[in-house]
Amino acid sequence: MTTPRIRVGIDVGGTFTDAVAVDATTLELLGQVKVPTSHHHPDGVAHGIVEALERLLGEIGRDPADVAFLAHGTTQATNALLEGDVATTGLIGIGRGAAGFLTRRLAALGRLELTPGKKFPLHYAHVGDAADTAEVSAAVDRLVAAGSEVLVATEPFSVDRPEGERAVLEAAADHGLPTTAGHAITSLYGLHKRTRTAVVNAAILPRMLATADLVDRSITGAGVTAPLMVMRCDGGVMSLDEMRRRPLLTILSGPAAGVAGALMQERVSEGVFLETGGTSTDISVVRRGKVAVRHATVLGRTTYLNALDVRTVGVGGGSMVRVYGGRVVGVGPRSAHIAGLPYACFAAVEELRDARITTVRPMPDDPDDHVVVDAAGGRYALTMTCAANALGRVPEGDFARCDPDAARAALAPLAALLGTDVAAAAARVLDAGTEQVRAVVDAMVDDYRLDTDTAVLVGGGGGAAAVTPHLAAATGLTGRIARNSEVISPIGVALALVREEVERIVPGAGQEQILAVRAEAEAAVVAQGADPGGVEVEVTVDPQTSKIRAVATGATELRTQDRAHRSDDDERLHAAAASLKADPAAVEVLAGTPAHTVYGTTVRRRLRAPRHPVRVVDADGVVRLHLADAHVAATTVADAPGALAELVAEKTAYGDGGVRAPAVRMLLGSRIADLSGVLDPEPLLALARGELRSRGGAEPVVLVVEVRS
């Protein structure tokens, strides 16, 4: 019997580096370790990564050859920008006349503020003709003499005509500096935003290249033959070579790793993920099985970097309680960690003897209203975690679990001050803390129009129990704490899929251009190691902006998971009924494949046509797709093109806003092929044929067609 191979995820944090090993077949956690992040070692964070890997393999009794997949997430790019530790960048603008006027204005990027009082280190040089090698060489010489450590070339409309930028980079190659160009970072129009994105990418390039080389050598030296992958800011991973080209994609990748864990381990299809640490909570959205992304703001300006839409609230497990005038007036943003105090609930009961309340200023400029407990064992902070334990919100075995008697003893002096009992005092603390989180959650639910009938709150991070259970109770949403919540980020790194995104502006795009963008995204993930047999591509076409967006994802190995649990017919039916808020007797099976079952019911409405809500449930009993009103048709690969063409013709709407094809999903093999981002019937049908092309004619296909409102 062969030993199952493992997937390793390593999350490099500011203080600790966490590593986990996951069974590549069952995706179950096999082991985890934590080591200090090695910022000050001669090899930098690479030393801590290798140390964590070696300790992890030793702990689970495995060899480097057993590693099928290895990826790491890093805060290095984020920290470099936050701390202003970036390379001096030389920007070469190209063009004459109006084009030259536009590029010369880019010299103003040197006024961007890295940190308060510190400007972005940028030098600008201009060339009128990129083909004039003497002019280009002179410009490069001026930038190098001024201290530039990396070079960027930019020209208007380079996404369509990149020859000028390429010529500049070729002429600059002899100088031995890292180089990049605007068109290589994004293919979207907008000279200023495109150049700003490229310049920020270039500024972190030398530092990230050095780290990438060290990590690569160290991992190879440790005997791992699996290619090293790096976490992206949109919840996927990329190859090390791709990271060397676009290191900016690693910024904000810390929160993205946690969401990847929620998607892959917790199998969330609709909901809000809350990653709670000691000081803050990062809040992000999963909608219809996909993470919510948007163009990131870096250095106070928007970029063309698609990153996780994450919103941070200064409330975490260690956030201190604040009291004024005999009532709880707030929680956080200061934490016990900032105050240098232990949590009161983690003290022994005898250490909390003779406890009395007082207030302090954690930092000199803070108000004197932060509650601490002075007791026989010393001074302790009263925190959200203390309140959650006192109220019984922290489950057995949780990372933040403590002796409930100690938690109640810690809260007793506060209860006396408030003139109430311990349970009520704890509830007031949690109410004050989760109120701030709830405001953001409510806004994100509205922004992304989440289906509140099926949305769940999932908590991750070491402080998850301090926020998620109480927030779920307050909102009425279903809530749970992720398994192994304290290491959900490295688990997300270990389970993440290779991801690539291609965006193009193509006015009046036809099916040929749309299929070309799709093929480009698919080829990009395969080139980075994704197994061609498992690549999925989602295409969105926005007729208002003429933007085509293709997102391709795939695993580095074809996954044939033999998971420990498979739900039975009754479990799947009840999961669908609960999601539909219907009696199981009123829910019927509409269609199915070996991987998915489609359930539906009928909602009759007075004076209006009935609705036919649909739920797609996978083999684990997880609702993977929920639609308010849809038509379902079971067919085969051979017959699907004709059947889909008829449905699309029947359900397509024509009006003043143009043609609007229905939103189509196809259940095919183990996949849900999502074609809902395409509004034009012809490209929609062409994409569907592409999904079916490599399949056997007798294979079952389920068409789920949703009429757009």
XYZ file of C-alpha atoms in Angstrom:
709
model
C 0.000 0.000 0.000
C 1.425 3.380 -0.979
C 1.603 6.181 1.584
C -0.711 9.071 0.613
C 1.205 12.160 -0.415
C 0.800 15.427 1.429
C 0.126 19.075 0.692
C 2.055 21.579 2.808
C 0.949 25.148 3.485
C 3.184 27.675 5.237
C 1.923 31.066 6.380
C 4.683 33.587 7.148
C 3.293 36.078 9.635
C 4.854 39.080 11.272
C 5.631 37.158 14.478
C 5.200 33.452 13.751
C 5.457 31.145 10.761
C 2.759 28.447 10.805
C 3.008 25.253 8.760
C 0.456 22.493 8.228
C 0.431 19.164 6.398
C -2.779 18.013 4.714
C -3.478 14.601 3.227
C -3.548 15.141 -0.542
C -6.395 12.631 -0.963
C -8.744 13.237 1.963
C -7.671 16.865 2.580
C -7.587 16.133 6.315
C -5.122 17.908 8.612
C -2.187 15.652 9.550
C -0.034 18.004 11.619
C 0.860 21.601 12.408
C 3.854 23.504 13.806
C 4.656 27.094 14.729
C 8.122 28.704 14.671
C 9.229 32.334 15.107
C 9.416 34.222 11.811
C 13.115 34.657 11.021
C 13.195 38.324 9.948
C 16.723 38.900 11.259
C 18.382 35.693 10.055
C 20.928 36.108 7.216
C 18.561 34.088 5.008
C 15.567 36.140 6.113
C 12.136 34.502 6.238
C 13.465 31.622 4.089
C 15.183 30.192 7.162
C 11.920 30.073 9.117
C 10.095 28.455 6.193
C 12.635 25.630 5.984
C 12.754 25.245 9.771
C 8.949 24.960 9.880
C 8.956 22.443 7.030
C 11.625 20.248 8.629
C 9.880 20.272 12.010
C 6.536 19.524 10.391
C 7.827 16.537 8.424
C 9.605 15.207 11.505
C 6.473 15.531 13.608
C 4.309 13.535 11.203
C 7.050 11.085 10.252
C 7.192 11.895 6.549
C 9.962 12.559 4.015
C 10.431 15.544 1.676
C 9.703 13.198 -1.241
C 6.163 12.744 0.126
C 5.358 16.412 -0.504
C 3.088 16.664 -3.557
C 2.386 20.378 -3.169
C 4.138 23.149 -1.245
C 2.986 26.754 -1.021
C 3.627 29.659 1.269
C 1.939 32.947 1.992
C 3.915 35.994 2.987
C 3.277 39.461 4.379
C 6.597 40.713 2.992
C 5.142 42.812 0.172
C 2.482 44.297 2.451
C 5.017 45.082 5.163
C 7.437 46.642 2.668
C 4.774 49.131 1.590
C 3.517 49.770 5.124
C 7.059 50.405 6.360
C 8.203 52.307 3.271
C 10.992 49.784 2.648
C 10.943 49.837 -1.166
C 13.474 50.164 -3.966
C 14.163 53.461 -5.713
C 12.312 53.200 -9.004
C 13.293 54.648 -12.356
C 10.312 55.389 -14.618
C 10.852 55.848 -18.360
C 7.956 57.542 -20.145
C 7.647 57.145 -23.910
C 6.024 59.377 -26.508
C 5.937 62.590 -28.515
C 3.269 65.240 -28.768
C 0.097 64.456 -26.821
C 1.469 61.045 -25.785
C 4.604 62.716 -24.443
C 2.518 65.225 -22.507
C 0.577 62.397 -20.850
C 3.625 60.372 -19.862
C 5.562 63.392 -18.530
C 2.723 63.947 -16.058
C 3.563 60.538 -14.540
C 6.596 62.074 -12.836
C 4.045 63.185 -10.223
C 3.942 59.583 -8.959
C 6.986 60.575 -6.942
C 4.622 62.570 -4.739
C 2.851 59.422 -3.525
C 3.262 59.104 0.235
C 4.683 55.771 1.426
C 4.510 56.580 5.122
C 3.751 59.886 6.844
C 6.407 62.320 5.637
C 8.135 59.828 3.308
C 7.575 60.156 -0.443
C 7.753 57.334 -2.976
C 11.395 57.122 -4.208
C 10.927 57.668 -7.953
C 13.054 59.253 -10.705
C 11.593 60.048 -14.118
C 13.226 60.149 -17.559
C 11.590 60.662 -20.931
C 12.259 59.319 -24.411
C 10.472 60.471 -27.520
C 11.224 57.431 -29.656
C 11.616 53.992 -28.055
C 13.367 52.738 -31.203
C 16.206 55.247 -30.710
C 18.585 53.053 -28.686
C 20.988 55.939 -28.022
C 18.188 58.064 -26.526
C 16.920 55.140 -24.438
C 20.431 54.263 -23.186
C 21.027 57.867 -22.168
C 17.743 57.918 -20.231
C 18.612 54.676 -18.487
C 22.087 56.012 -17.618
C 20.514 59.100 -16.005
C 18.168 56.990 -13.912
C 20.907 54.617 -12.787
C 23.158 57.558 -11.892
C 20.316 58.993 -9.810
C 20.186 55.782 -7.768
C 17.384 53.795 -9.426
C 17.417 50.121 -8.452
C 14.625 48.953 -10.776
C 13.234 50.285 -14.068
C 9.688 50.644 -15.431
C 8.726 51.505 -19.014
C 5.337 53.022 -19.832
C 3.600 54.319 -22.948
C -0.002 55.229 -23.793
C -1.962 52.386 -25.405
C 0.831 49.883 -24.745
C -1.766 47.184 -24.042
C -2.481 47.259 -27.785
C 1.006 48.235 -28.980
C 3.605 47.002 -26.472
C 6.557 47.291 -28.888
C 7.753 50.598 -27.431
C 7.859 49.368 -23.853
C 9.569 46.166 -24.957
C 12.217 48.106 -26.859
C 13.033 50.174 -23.777
C 13.357 47.061 -21.615
C 15.650 45.426 -24.183
C 17.877 48.508 -24.271
C 17.967 48.611 -20.467
C 18.828 44.917 -20.093
C 22.607 45.514 -20.238
C 22.473 47.504 -16.999
C 21.582 44.408 -14.983
C 18.636 45.933 -13.125
C 15.221 44.308 -12.679
C 12.811 45.734 -15.254
C 9.095 45.679 -15.932
C 6.545 47.372 -18.168
C 3.015 48.635 -17.774
C 1.503 46.200 -20.289
C 3.120 43.236 -18.487
C 1.250 44.011 -15.265
C -2.234 44.619 -16.667
C -3.922 44.747 -20.062
C -6.498 47.335 -19.052
C -6.633 50.872 -20.417
C -5.912 53.853 -18.196
C -2.307 55.065 -18.459
C -2.080 56.611 -15.002
C -3.598 53.713 -13.063
C -1.736 51.114 -15.141
C 1.594 52.874 -14.591
C 0.910 53.386 -10.898
C 0.260 49.655 -10.529
C 3.461 48.814 -12.433
C 5.551 51.272 -10.395
C 4.384 49.878 -7.054
C 5.038 46.347 -8.348
C 8.556 47.364 -9.398
C 9.332 49.015 -6.072
C 9.038 45.712 -4.207
C 10.586 43.659 -7.010
C 14.264 43.542 -5.869
C 13.407 42.569 -2.305
C 10.902 39.932 -3.379
C 13.282 38.493 -5.996
C 15.987 38.038 -3.367
C 13.582 36.300 -1.005
C 12.181 34.100 -3.784
C 15.657 32.924 -4.732
C 16.554 32.148 -1.113
C 13.332 30.247 -0.469
C 13.673 28.320 -3.727
C 17.246 27.252 -2.962
C 16.383 26.394 0.632
C 13.373 24.250 -0.269
C 15.289 22.456 -3.020
C 18.159 21.901 -0.602
C 15.733 20.358 1.875
C 14.934 17.658 -0.702
C 11.463 18.788 -1.805
C 10.893 18.159 -5.496
C 7.377 19.604 -5.723
C 7.364 23.087 -7.304
C 7.063 25.929 -4.816
C 3.893 28.017 -5.090
C 3.084 31.398 -3.539
C -0.230 32.681 -2.189
C -1.967 35.398 -4.208
C -4.162 38.204 -2.904
C -7.261 36.780 -4.622
C -7.352 33.410 -2.851
C -5.310 31.350 -5.339
C -1.655 30.440 -5.677
C 0.870 31.140 -8.425
C 4.196 29.701 -9.475
C 7.415 31.161 -8.140
C 8.291 32.383 -11.637
C 4.996 34.263 -11.843
C 5.656 35.794 -8.427
C 9.040 36.989 -9.705
C 7.196 38.850 -12.479
C 4.309 40.251 -10.447
C 5.181 40.262 -6.730
C 2.424 42.804 -6.115
C -0.016 39.887 -6.360
C 1.206 38.744 -2.921
C 0.057 41.919 -1.181
C -2.938 41.361 1.122
C -2.514 37.605 0.645
C -2.751 36.937 4.394
C -6.541 37.397 4.608
C -6.917 35.620 1.246
C -5.350 32.474 2.692
C -8.020 32.262 5.386
C -10.817 32.609 2.837
C -9.212 29.882 0.721
C -9.372 27.665 3.809
C -13.047 28.485 4.299
C -13.769 27.658 0.653
C -11.826 24.407 0.456
C -12.031 22.960 3.977
C -15.340 24.386 5.163
C -16.879 24.256 1.672
C -18.668 27.569 2.095
C -20.751 28.525 -0.919
C -22.516 31.637 0.407
C -21.570 33.611 3.458
C -19.180 35.798 5.374
C -15.777 34.706 6.637
C -14.461 36.398 9.768
C -10.803 35.833 10.603
C -10.287 37.016 14.162
C -6.880 37.445 15.722
C -5.917 39.055 18.984
C -6.426 42.650 17.853
C -8.637 42.745 14.780
C -11.121 40.880 12.598
C -10.793 40.651 8.819
C -14.176 40.296 7.122
C -14.643 38.954 3.598
C -17.378 37.457 1.445
C -17.956 34.207 -0.410
C -20.765 34.478 -2.959
C -21.958 31.487 -4.966
C -18.772 29.616 -4.186
C -16.372 32.400 -5.160
C -14.409 34.934 -3.145
C -15.375 38.572 -3.605
C -12.548 40.623 -5.134
C -12.150 44.225 -6.214
C -9.406 46.574 -7.353
C -7.174 47.142 -4.337
C -6.223 50.521 -2.927
C -2.459 50.818 -2.400
C -0.744 53.937 -1.046
C -4.105 55.680 -0.987
C -4.813 55.157 -4.701
C -6.738 52.491 -6.595
C -4.745 50.066 -8.717
C -5.461 47.389 -11.297
C -4.631 44.745 -8.707
C -7.610 42.454 -8.127
C -7.465 41.521 -4.467
C -9.782 40.075 -1.874
C -12.366 42.588 -0.698
C -11.433 42.471 2.969
C -12.590 44.991 5.554
C -10.911 45.154 8.925
C -12.469 46.033 12.279
C -10.338 46.737 15.342
C -11.970 44.055 17.488
C -10.336 40.719 18.264
C -10.053 38.085 20.913
C -7.669 40.206 22.963
C -9.542 43.511 22.627
C -9.860 45.254 25.981
C -13.153 46.244 27.577
C -13.733 49.975 28.099
C -15.951 51.317 30.869
C -17.086 54.847 31.717
C -19.805 56.093 34.039
C -20.704 52.614 35.233
C -21.379 51.158 31.761
C -19.532 49.415 28.946
C -18.781 52.102 26.355
C -16.747 50.052 23.910
C -14.320 47.264 23.163
C -10.938 47.802 21.476
C -9.164 48.831 19.382
C -6.438 48.409 22.008
C -5.701 44.832 22.943
C -4.114 43.023 25.845
C -1.099 42.440 23.592
C -0.558 46.198 23.195
C -1.005 46.710 26.936
C 1.501 43.921 27.641
C -0.971 42.086 29.883
C -2.196 38.480 30.022
C -5.874 37.662 29.509
C -7.651 37.420 32.867
C -9.542 34.272 31.858
C -6.318 32.305 31.339
C -5.259 32.847 34.945
C -5.947 30.137 37.514
C -8.969 30.705 39.727
C -6.765 31.127 42.798
C -4.721 33.789 40.970
C -7.911 35.836 40.562
C -8.568 35.916 44.297
C -9.333 39.375 45.746
C -9.803 40.745 42.215
C -10.740 44.393 41.853
C -11.376 46.572 38.823
C -9.313 49.546 37.754
C -8.792 51.385 34.461
C -5.585 52.198 32.573
C -4.221 53.878 29.449
C -2.619 51.141 27.282
C -0.784 53.876 25.340
C -0.005 57.378 26.627
C -2.573 59.083 24.370
C -5.374 56.583 25.088
C -8.344 57.425 27.327
C -8.147 56.131 30.884
C -11.100 53.764 30.491
C -9.540 50.376 29.613
C -10.477 47.798 32.232
C -7.899 45.669 34.027
C -8.183 43.361 37.008
C -5.736 43.600 39.876
C -5.744 40.313 41.792
C -3.604 38.032 43.906
C -1.733 36.773 40.830
C -1.056 40.219 39.352
C -2.660 42.486 36.774
C -4.769 41.076 33.930
C -6.716 42.493 30.983
C -10.444 41.866 30.582
C -10.988 40.866 26.957
C -13.559 39.637 24.458
C -12.199 36.117 24.975
C -12.861 36.390 28.709
C -16.472 37.390 28.045
C -17.001 34.639 25.458
C -15.753 31.978 27.861
C -17.835 33.348 30.715
C -20.948 33.171 28.527
C -20.171 29.665 27.264
C -19.589 30.788 23.664
C -16.218 28.989 23.302
C -16.624 25.300 22.396
C -14.703 22.464 24.006
C -11.289 21.977 22.412
C -11.189 25.453 20.869
C -7.867 27.306 20.781
C -9.354 30.082 22.978
C -11.090 27.788 25.492
C -10.278 28.302 29.174
C -11.593 27.144 32.522
C -15.165 28.550 32.633
C -14.837 29.115 36.383
C -11.763 31.299 35.781
C -13.619 33.297 33.126
C -16.558 33.898 35.449
C -14.202 34.882 38.273
C -12.496 37.352 35.931
C -15.843 38.946 34.957
C -17.251 39.048 38.499
C -15.677 42.423 39.470
C -16.949 43.979 36.219
C -20.444 42.612 36.877
C -20.373 44.197 40.333
C -19.307 47.528 38.836
C -22.144 47.358 36.284
C -24.655 46.319 38.921
C -25.576 43.046 37.215
C -24.625 39.368 37.122
C -21.686 37.772 35.296
C -23.747 36.504 32.342
C -25.265 39.924 31.691
C -21.885 41.644 32.029
C -20.322 39.220 29.553
C -23.201 39.761 27.129
C -22.745 43.540 27.297
C -19.054 43.150 26.464
C -19.767 40.890 23.493
C -22.597 43.155 22.335
C -20.265 46.165 22.323
C -17.540 44.290 20.452
C -19.688 42.547 17.871
C -21.727 45.690 17.180
C -18.763 47.108 15.239
C -18.295 43.848 13.335
C -22.004 43.558 12.618
C -22.099 46.959 10.924
C -19.467 45.811 8.429
C -21.061 42.389 7.949
C -24.447 43.969 7.247
C -22.872 46.328 4.707
C -21.094 43.485 2.899
C -24.246 41.337 2.840
C -26.025 44.264 1.155
C -23.130 45.131 -1.173
C -22.918 41.593 -2.536
C -26.640 40.801 -2.255
C -25.985 37.624 -0.331
C -28.843 35.169 0.002
C -29.561 35.454 3.722
C -31.602 32.251 3.611
C -28.436 30.268 2.906
C -25.593 32.565 4.029
C -23.464 31.405 6.944
C -20.981 33.125 9.215
C -17.735 31.170 9.457
C -15.123 32.145 12.019
C -11.412 31.523 11.633
C -8.289 32.575 13.501
C -7.312 32.031 17.098
C -9.907 34.535 18.344
C -12.853 33.212 16.302
C -14.899 32.165 19.322
C -14.780 35.700 20.716
C -16.777 37.110 17.797
C -18.532 34.630 15.490
C -20.886 32.704 17.861
C -22.240 35.846 19.518
C -22.592 37.644 16.192
C -24.498 34.685 14.746
C -26.877 34.732 17.708
C -27.415 38.475 17.322
C -28.034 38.402 13.550
C -29.999 35.160 13.364
C -27.620 33.831 10.694
C -26.221 30.329 10.929
C -22.718 30.522 12.369
C -19.888 28.137 13.059
C -16.211 28.115 13.902
C -14.003 26.509 11.287
C -12.244 23.265 12.144
C -8.668 23.952 13.244
C -9.584 27.628 13.156
C -6.262 28.810 14.596
C -4.434 27.473 11.498
C -7.109 28.153 8.879
C -4.696 30.412 6.952
C -1.927 27.830 6.373
C -4.632 25.251 5.640
C -5.951 27.631 3.002
C -2.448 27.947 1.557
C -2.125 24.146 1.434
C -5.491 23.663 -0.278
C -5.493 26.677 -2.606
C -5.838 26.219 -6.344
C -3.550 27.675 -8.982
C -5.302 30.794 -10.216
C -4.816 33.225 -13.078
C -6.919 36.115 -14.239
C -6.868 37.728 -17.670
C -8.674 40.988 -18.393
C -9.023 42.653 -21.782
C -10.905 45.663 -23.098
C -12.368 44.574 -26.456
C -15.108 46.868 -27.835
C -17.796 44.842 -29.608
C -16.126 41.556 -28.701
C -17.403 38.521 -30.561
C -17.150 34.886 -29.603
C -13.692 34.548 -31.165
C -12.178 37.241 -28.919
C -13.997 35.926 -25.845
C -12.795 32.377 -26.470
C -9.255 33.688 -26.985
C -9.234 35.368 -23.563
C -10.599 32.192 -22.018
C -7.893 30.106 -23.688
C -5.201 32.526 -22.488
C -6.313 32.184 -18.854
C -6.509 28.395 -19.118
C -3.048 28.167 -20.687
C -1.612 30.409 -17.955
C -2.649 28.116 -15.079
C -1.519 25.012 -16.954
C 1.862 26.677 -17.528
C 2.108 27.194 -13.757
C 1.540 23.518 -13.012
C -2.233 23.013 -12.947
C -3.438 19.659 -14.232
C -5.153 20.335 -17.589
C -7.887 17.811 -16.810
C -9.183 19.798 -13.848
C -8.963 23.432 -14.976
C -12.122 25.514 -14.636
C -12.548 28.891 -16.323
C -15.195 31.473 -15.487
C -15.734 34.149 -18.115
C -17.501 37.472 -17.545
C -18.271 39.955 -20.316
C -19.363 43.467 -19.333
C -21.042 45.103 -22.360
C -20.989 48.553 -20.714
C -17.200 48.660 -20.244
C -16.316 46.172 -23.036
C -14.257 44.257 -20.489
C -13.706 40.513 -20.858
C -12.527 38.812 -17.692
C -11.504 35.167 -17.503
C -10.559 33.539 -14.189
C -8.974 30.104 -14.461
C -8.359 27.785 -11.512
C -6.912 24.313 -11.251
C -5.139 21.909 -8.916
C -1.542 20.847 -9.453
C -2.721 17.238 -9.390
C -5.956 15.701 -10.609
C -7.856 15.248 -7.354
C -9.655 11.971 -6.836
C -10.655 12.455 -3.257
C -11.832 9.545 -1.155
C -13.383 11.628 1.563
C -14.323 10.012 4.828
C -17.953 11.155 4.661
C -20.469 10.995 1.854
C -24.001 12.082 2.637
C -26.940 9.825 1.829
C -30.103 10.739 -0.062
C -31.962 11.720 3.097
C -29.187 14.033 4.326
C -28.983 15.803 0.975
C -32.753 16.192 0.790
C -32.915 17.736 4.256
C -29.995 20.075 3.462
C -31.846 21.287 0.382
C -35.148 21.611 2.251
C -33.536 23.623 5.034
C -31.967 25.952 2.483
C -35.273 26.284 0.611
C -37.113 26.792 3.916
C -39.594 24.167 2.743
C -41.079 20.935 4.052
C -38.946 18.021 2.720
C -42.187 16.500 1.406
C -42.566 19.513 -0.895
C -39.036 19.230 -2.288
C -38.303 17.016 -5.277
C -35.199 15.768 -7.060
C -35.080 17.488 -10.449
C -31.869 15.985 -11.876
C -28.427 14.785 -10.875
C -24.915 13.735 -11.783
C -22.608 11.462 -9.758
C -21.253 14.579 -8.003
C -24.375 16.742 -7.583
C -28.114 16.453 -6.993
C -30.537 19.194 -8.016
C -33.559 19.844 -5.794
C -36.459 22.192 -6.330
C -39.841 23.245 -5.100
C -42.636 25.537 -6.231
C -43.523 28.793 -4.503
C -47.007 29.933 -5.467
C -47.706 33.664 -5.309
C -51.023 35.469 -5.387
C -51.702 37.181 -8.718
C -48.169 36.387 -9.900
C -46.536 33.476 -11.689
C -45.099 30.815 -9.376
C -41.353 30.719 -8.690
C -39.218 27.578 -8.931
C -36.282 27.944 -6.518
C -33.456 25.447 -7.007
C -30.659 24.084 -4.827
C -27.652 22.085 -6.041
C -26.219 19.849 -3.300
C -22.888 18.042 -3.592
C -21.997 14.540 -2.413
C -20.950 15.873 1.009
C -24.368 17.405 1.591
C -23.188 20.977 1.026
C -25.450 23.394 -0.869
C -23.202 24.554 -3.706
C -25.662 26.630 -5.731
C -28.921 28.334 -4.839
C -31.120 30.132 -7.323
C -34.414 31.904 -6.685
C -36.049 30.854 -9.951
C -34.550 28.484 -12.509
C -35.310 25.886 -15.169
C -33.514 22.524 -14.945
C -32.954 20.076 -17.798
C -31.183 16.718 -17.694
C -29.392 15.713 -20.882
C -26.131 14.206 -22.154
C -22.936 15.666 -23.574
C -24.032 14.686 -27.088
C -27.447 16.349 -26.779
C -26.507 19.279 -24.528
C -25.583 21.807 -27.278
C -28.977 21.486 -28.952
C -30.920 21.446 -25.683
C -29.059 24.482 -24.376
C -29.541 26.399 -27.623
C -33.306 25.889 -27.355
C -33.388 26.990 -23.708
C -31.230 30.054 -24.345
C -33.430 31.072 -27.303
C -36.539 30.659 -25.147
C -35.213 32.504 -22.099
C -33.228 35.333 -23.735
C -34.671 38.800 -23.091
C -34.611 41.653 -25.610
C -35.143 45.257 -24.616
C -33.818 48.805 -24.581
C -30.814 47.605 -22.582
C -29.857 45.148 -25.319
C -29.802 41.373 -25.437
C -29.688 39.506 -22.124
C -29.183 35.759 -22.330
C -30.173 33.735 -19.248
C -27.596 32.860 -16.579
C -26.434 29.343 -17.381
C -24.643 26.759 -15.236
C -23.824 23.229 -16.364
C -23.291 20.324 -13.960
C -20.614 18.309 -15.656
C -18.558 15.584 -13.997
C -17.435 16.939 -10.620
C -17.813 20.548 -11.736
C -20.339 23.338 -11.886
C -19.368 25.195 -15.065
C -20.505 28.774 -14.482
C -21.350 30.629 -17.710
C -23.526 33.239 -16.018
C -21.126 36.106 -16.739
C -21.918 36.156 -20.476
C -24.975 38.056 -21.731
C -24.651 37.471 -25.492
C -26.188 34.158 -26.615
C -23.607 33.304 -29.306
C -20.468 33.508 -27.100
C -22.419 31.795 -24.313
C -23.177 28.786 -26.524
C -19.612 28.764 -27.859
C -18.220 28.628 -24.306
C -20.645 25.812 -23.467
C -19.437 23.804 -26.467
C -15.878 24.342 -25.284
C -16.724 22.923 -21.853
C -18.296 19.836 -23.459
C -15.699 19.202 -26.144
C -13.451 16.709 -24.339
C -16.292 14.701 -22.718
C -17.846 11.395 -23.761
C -21.142 11.738 -25.580
C -23.113 9.589 -23.117
C -21.933 11.444 -20.012
C -24.808 13.073 -18.090
C -25.121 16.868 -18.082
C -27.571 18.988 -16.119
C -28.438 22.438 -17.457
C -29.533 25.013 -14.875
C -30.917 28.096 -16.581
C -31.856 31.202 -14.589
C -33.855 33.989 -16.211
C -32.269 37.335 -15.355
C -34.429 39.786 -13.469
